[in-house]
Coordinates of C-alpha atoms and ligand atoms in Angstrom, one line a residue:
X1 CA 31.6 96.7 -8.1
X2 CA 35.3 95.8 -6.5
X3 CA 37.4 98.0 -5.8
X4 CA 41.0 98.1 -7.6
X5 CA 43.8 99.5 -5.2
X6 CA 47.1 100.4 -5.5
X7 CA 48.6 100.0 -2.4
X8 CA 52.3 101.0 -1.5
X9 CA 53.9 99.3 1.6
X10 CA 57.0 101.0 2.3
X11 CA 58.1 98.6 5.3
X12 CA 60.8 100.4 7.3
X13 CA 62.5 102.6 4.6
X14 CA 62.8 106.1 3.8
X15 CA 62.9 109.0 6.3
X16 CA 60.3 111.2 7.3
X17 CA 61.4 114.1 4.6
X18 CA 62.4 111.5 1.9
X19 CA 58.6 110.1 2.7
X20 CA 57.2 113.3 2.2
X21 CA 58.9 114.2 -1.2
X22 CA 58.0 110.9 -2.2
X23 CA 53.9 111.5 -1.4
X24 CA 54.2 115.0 -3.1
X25 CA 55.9 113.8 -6.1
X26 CA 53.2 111.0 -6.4
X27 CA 50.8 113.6 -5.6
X28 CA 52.3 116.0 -8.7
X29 CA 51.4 113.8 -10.9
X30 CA 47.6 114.2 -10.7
X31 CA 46.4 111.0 -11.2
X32 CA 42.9 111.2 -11.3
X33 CA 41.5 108.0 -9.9
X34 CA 38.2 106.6 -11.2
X35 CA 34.8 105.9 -8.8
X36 CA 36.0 102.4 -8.1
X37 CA 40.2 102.8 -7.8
X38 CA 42.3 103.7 -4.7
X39 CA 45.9 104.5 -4.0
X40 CA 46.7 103.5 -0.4
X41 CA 50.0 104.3 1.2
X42 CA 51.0 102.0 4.4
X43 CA 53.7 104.5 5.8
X44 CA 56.0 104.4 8.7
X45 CA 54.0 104.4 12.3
X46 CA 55.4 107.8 12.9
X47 CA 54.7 109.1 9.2
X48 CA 51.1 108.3 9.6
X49 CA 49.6 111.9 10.5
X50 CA 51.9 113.6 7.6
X51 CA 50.7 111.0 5.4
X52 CA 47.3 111.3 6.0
X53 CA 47.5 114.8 5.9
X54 CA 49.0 114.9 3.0
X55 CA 47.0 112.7 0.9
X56 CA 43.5 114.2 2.6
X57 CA 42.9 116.7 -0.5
X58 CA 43.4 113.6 -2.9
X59 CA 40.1 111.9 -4.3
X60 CA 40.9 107.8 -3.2
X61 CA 44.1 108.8 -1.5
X62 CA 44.6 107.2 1.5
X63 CA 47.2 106.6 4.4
X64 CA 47.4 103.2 5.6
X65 CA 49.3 101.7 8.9
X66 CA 51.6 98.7 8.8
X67 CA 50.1 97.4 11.6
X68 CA 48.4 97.2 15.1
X69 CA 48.3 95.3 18.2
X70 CA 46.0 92.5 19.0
X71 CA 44.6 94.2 22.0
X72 CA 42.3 97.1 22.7
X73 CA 45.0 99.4 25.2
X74 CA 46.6 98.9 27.8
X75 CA 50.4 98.3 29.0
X76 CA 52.0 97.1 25.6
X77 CA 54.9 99.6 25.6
X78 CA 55.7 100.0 21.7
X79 CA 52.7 98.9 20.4
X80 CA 50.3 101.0 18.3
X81 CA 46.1 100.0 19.3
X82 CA 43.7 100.7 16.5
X83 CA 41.6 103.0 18.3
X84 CA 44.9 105.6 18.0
X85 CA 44.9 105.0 14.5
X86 CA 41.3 106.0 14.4
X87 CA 41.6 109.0 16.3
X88 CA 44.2 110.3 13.5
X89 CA 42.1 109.6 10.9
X90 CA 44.0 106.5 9.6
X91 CA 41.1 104.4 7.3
X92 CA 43.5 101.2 6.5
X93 CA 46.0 99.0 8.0
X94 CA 47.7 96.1 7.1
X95 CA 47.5 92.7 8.9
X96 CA 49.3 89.8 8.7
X97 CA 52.2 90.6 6.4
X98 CA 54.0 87.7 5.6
X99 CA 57.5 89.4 7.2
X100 CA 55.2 89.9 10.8
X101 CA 54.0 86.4 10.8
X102 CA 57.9 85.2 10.5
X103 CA 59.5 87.7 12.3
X104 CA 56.7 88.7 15.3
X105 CA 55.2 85.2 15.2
X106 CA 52.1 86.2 14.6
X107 CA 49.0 83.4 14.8
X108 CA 46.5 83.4 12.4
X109 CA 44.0 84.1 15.6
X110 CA 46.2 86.9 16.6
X111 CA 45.1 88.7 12.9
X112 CA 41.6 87.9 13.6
X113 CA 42.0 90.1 17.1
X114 CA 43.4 92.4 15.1
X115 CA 40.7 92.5 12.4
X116 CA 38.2 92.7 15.0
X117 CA 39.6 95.9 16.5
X118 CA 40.6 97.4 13.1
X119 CA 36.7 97.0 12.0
X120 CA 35.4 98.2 15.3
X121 CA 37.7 101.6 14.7
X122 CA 36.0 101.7 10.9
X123 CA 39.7 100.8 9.4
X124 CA 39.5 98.4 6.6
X125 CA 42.0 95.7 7.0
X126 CA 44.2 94.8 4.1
X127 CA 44.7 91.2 5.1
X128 CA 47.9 89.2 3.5
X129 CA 48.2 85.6 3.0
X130 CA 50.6 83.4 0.9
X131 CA 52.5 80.3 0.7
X132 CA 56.1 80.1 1.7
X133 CA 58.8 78.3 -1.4
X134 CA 58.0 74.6 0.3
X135 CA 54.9 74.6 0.0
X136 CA 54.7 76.0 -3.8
X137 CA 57.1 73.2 -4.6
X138 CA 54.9 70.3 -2.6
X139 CA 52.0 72.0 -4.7
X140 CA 49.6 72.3 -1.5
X141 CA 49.3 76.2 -1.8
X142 CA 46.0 75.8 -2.2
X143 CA 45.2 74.5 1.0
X144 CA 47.7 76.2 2.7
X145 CA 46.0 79.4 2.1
X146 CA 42.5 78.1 2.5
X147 CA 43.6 77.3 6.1
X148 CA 45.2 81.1 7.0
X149 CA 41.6 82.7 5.7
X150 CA 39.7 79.8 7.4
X151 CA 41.4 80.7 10.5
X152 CA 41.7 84.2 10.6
X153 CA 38.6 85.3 8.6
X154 CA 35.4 82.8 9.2
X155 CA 34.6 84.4 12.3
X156 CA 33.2 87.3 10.5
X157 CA 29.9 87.8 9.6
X158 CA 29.2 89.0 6.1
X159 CA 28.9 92.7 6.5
X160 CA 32.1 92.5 8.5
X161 CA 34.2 90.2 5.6
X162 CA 33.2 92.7 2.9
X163 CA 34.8 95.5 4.8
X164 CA 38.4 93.2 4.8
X165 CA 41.0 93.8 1.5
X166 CA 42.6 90.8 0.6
X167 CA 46.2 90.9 -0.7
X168 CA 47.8 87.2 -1.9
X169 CA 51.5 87.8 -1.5
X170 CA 53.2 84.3 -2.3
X171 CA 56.0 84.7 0.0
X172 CA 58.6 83.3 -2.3
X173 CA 57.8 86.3 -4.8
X174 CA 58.4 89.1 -1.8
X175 CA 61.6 90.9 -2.5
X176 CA 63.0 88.4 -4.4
X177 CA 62.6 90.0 -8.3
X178 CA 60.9 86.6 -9.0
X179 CA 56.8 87.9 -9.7
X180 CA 54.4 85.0 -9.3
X181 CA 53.4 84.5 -13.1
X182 CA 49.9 85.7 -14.2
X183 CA 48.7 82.3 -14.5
X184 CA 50.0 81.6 -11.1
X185 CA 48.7 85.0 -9.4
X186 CA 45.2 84.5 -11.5
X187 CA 44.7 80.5 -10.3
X188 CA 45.3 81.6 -6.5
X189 CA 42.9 84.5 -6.7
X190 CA 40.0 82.9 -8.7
X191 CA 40.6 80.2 -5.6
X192 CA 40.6 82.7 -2.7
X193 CA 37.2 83.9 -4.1
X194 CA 36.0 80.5 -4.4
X195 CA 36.7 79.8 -0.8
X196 CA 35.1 83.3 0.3
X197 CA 32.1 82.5 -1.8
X198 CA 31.6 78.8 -0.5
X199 CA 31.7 80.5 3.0
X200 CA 29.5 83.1 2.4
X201 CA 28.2 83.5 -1.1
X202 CA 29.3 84.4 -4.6
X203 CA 27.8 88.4 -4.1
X204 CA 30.2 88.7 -1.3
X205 CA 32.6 87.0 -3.0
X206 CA 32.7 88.8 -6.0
X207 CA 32.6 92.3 -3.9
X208 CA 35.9 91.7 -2.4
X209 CA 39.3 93.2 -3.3
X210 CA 41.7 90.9 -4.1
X211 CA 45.3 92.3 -4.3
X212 CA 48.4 90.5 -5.1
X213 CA 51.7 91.5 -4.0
X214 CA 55.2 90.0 -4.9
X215 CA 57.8 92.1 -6.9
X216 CA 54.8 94.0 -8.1
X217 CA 56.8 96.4 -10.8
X218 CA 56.2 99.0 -13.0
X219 CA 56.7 96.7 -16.1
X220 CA 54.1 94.3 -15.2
X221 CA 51.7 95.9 -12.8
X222 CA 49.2 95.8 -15.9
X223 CA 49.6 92.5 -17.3
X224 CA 48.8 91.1 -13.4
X225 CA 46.1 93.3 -12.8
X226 CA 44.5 92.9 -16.0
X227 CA 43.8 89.3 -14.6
X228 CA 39.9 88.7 -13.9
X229 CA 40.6 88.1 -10.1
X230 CA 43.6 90.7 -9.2
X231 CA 42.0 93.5 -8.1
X232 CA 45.2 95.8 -7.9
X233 CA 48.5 95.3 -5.9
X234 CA 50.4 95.4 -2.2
X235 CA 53.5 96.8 -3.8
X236 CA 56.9 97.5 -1.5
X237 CA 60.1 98.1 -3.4
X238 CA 58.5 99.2 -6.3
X239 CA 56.3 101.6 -3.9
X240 CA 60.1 103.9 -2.8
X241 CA 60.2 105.2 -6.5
X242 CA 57.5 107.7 -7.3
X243 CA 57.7 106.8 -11.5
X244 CA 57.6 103.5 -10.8
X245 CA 54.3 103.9 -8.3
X246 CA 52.9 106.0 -10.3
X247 CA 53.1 103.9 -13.1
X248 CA 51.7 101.3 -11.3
X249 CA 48.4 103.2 -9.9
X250 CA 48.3 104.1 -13.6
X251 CA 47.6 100.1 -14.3
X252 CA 45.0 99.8 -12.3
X253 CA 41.9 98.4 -14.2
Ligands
13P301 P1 58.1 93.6 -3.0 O1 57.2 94.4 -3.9 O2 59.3 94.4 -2.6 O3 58.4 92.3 -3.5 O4 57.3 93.5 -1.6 C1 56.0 93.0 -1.6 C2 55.4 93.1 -0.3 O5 55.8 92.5 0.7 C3 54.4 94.1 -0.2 O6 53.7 94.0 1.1

């Protein structure tokens, strides 16, 4: 069975003692998660071990990075390698956020480097994709999408794809109050399935997480997850208010 996730991203907001309140107030509520349901936090780089910490005495808790860098070590002053990650205990990161592809150019072959060192370090990548406004309105989303998993993803083999999280955030819906609609969020996940499960099979297919992310908010967290393919959200504004995120772990199918 899929997982369903609730995953915060806070982006860079919130100091370290504001990010700690907000964990332990989270944390207060005691929201017991089922077998199948996780609440991942992607914090702040240098939040990560208070984080993790944090969240370690929490069944399905888990602290997530950001991001990494595309290469193993070496001299990349500023960047963060997924090994370090691993060596702190870090179990996810994201990859490939829409706001990293625009503002860090980053190549759909530059994820898959990423990917590769995240799943040699055991971290589960929670890899995003998603249209920008033009393309919604040309109507070629479809495609558009098929092309950033084709190019980032198909180089895994199947035990390697199952270990990826997939989070659709159309990139018109980040940020901007406008959610994609549930029709709209289910008929791009029910696609991104169909692509994974032409590549490698409908039982891997129908094992992956697919999250959707997008002015994810406490009023309609659960009418988007209740949708046969959203497996659970990649929530950032909504994420800085502990109500509101706890609310939405408490959607979660
Ligand atoms: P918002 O929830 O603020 O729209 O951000 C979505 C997002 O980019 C999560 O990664």
């Amino acid at each position: 069975m899929r997982k369903q996730i609730a995953a915060a991203n806070w982006k860079m907001n919130l100091t370290y003692q504001q990010g700690e309140q907000l964990l332990q107030e989270i944390l207060d509520a005691k929201i017991h998660l089922k077998e199948d349901q996780r609440a991942v936090f992607a914090v702040p780089a240098p939040y990560l071990t208070m984080a993790g910490q944090k969240l370690a005495g929490s069944k399905n808790y888990f602290a997530s990075a950001q991001n990494c860098y595309n290469k193993k070590s070496g001299a990349y002053t500023g960047e963060t390698a997924a090994e370090m990650l691993k060596s702190i205990g870090i179990e996810f990161c994201v990859v490939g956020h829409s706001e990293r592809r625009e503002y860090f150019n980053e190549s759909n072959q530059m994820l898959f480097e990423k990917m590769q060192l995240c799943l040699e370090n055991e971290i589960a990548p929670i890899f995003c994709c998603g249209e920008p406004l033009s393309i919604r309105e040309a109507g070629t989303q479809n495609s558009y999408v098929e092309t950033q998993l084709k190019e980032s993803l198909f180089d895994f083999n199947e035990a390697q794809l199952q270990k990826i999280v997939i989070a659709y955030e159309p990139i018109w819906a980040i940020g901007t109050g406008k959610t994609a609609s549930t029709e709209q969020a289910q008929e791009m996940h029910a696609h991104i399935r169909a692509v994974l499960a032409k590549q490698y099979g409908n039982t891997v297919a129908e094992n992956i997480s697919i999250l959707y992310g997008g002015s994810v908010k406490a009023n309609n967290a659960k009418e988007l997850f209740s949708c046969l393919d959203v497996d659970g959200g990649l929530v950032g504004g909504a994420s800085l208010v502990a109500k509101d995120f706890i609310t939405i772990i408490q959607s979660l199918k």
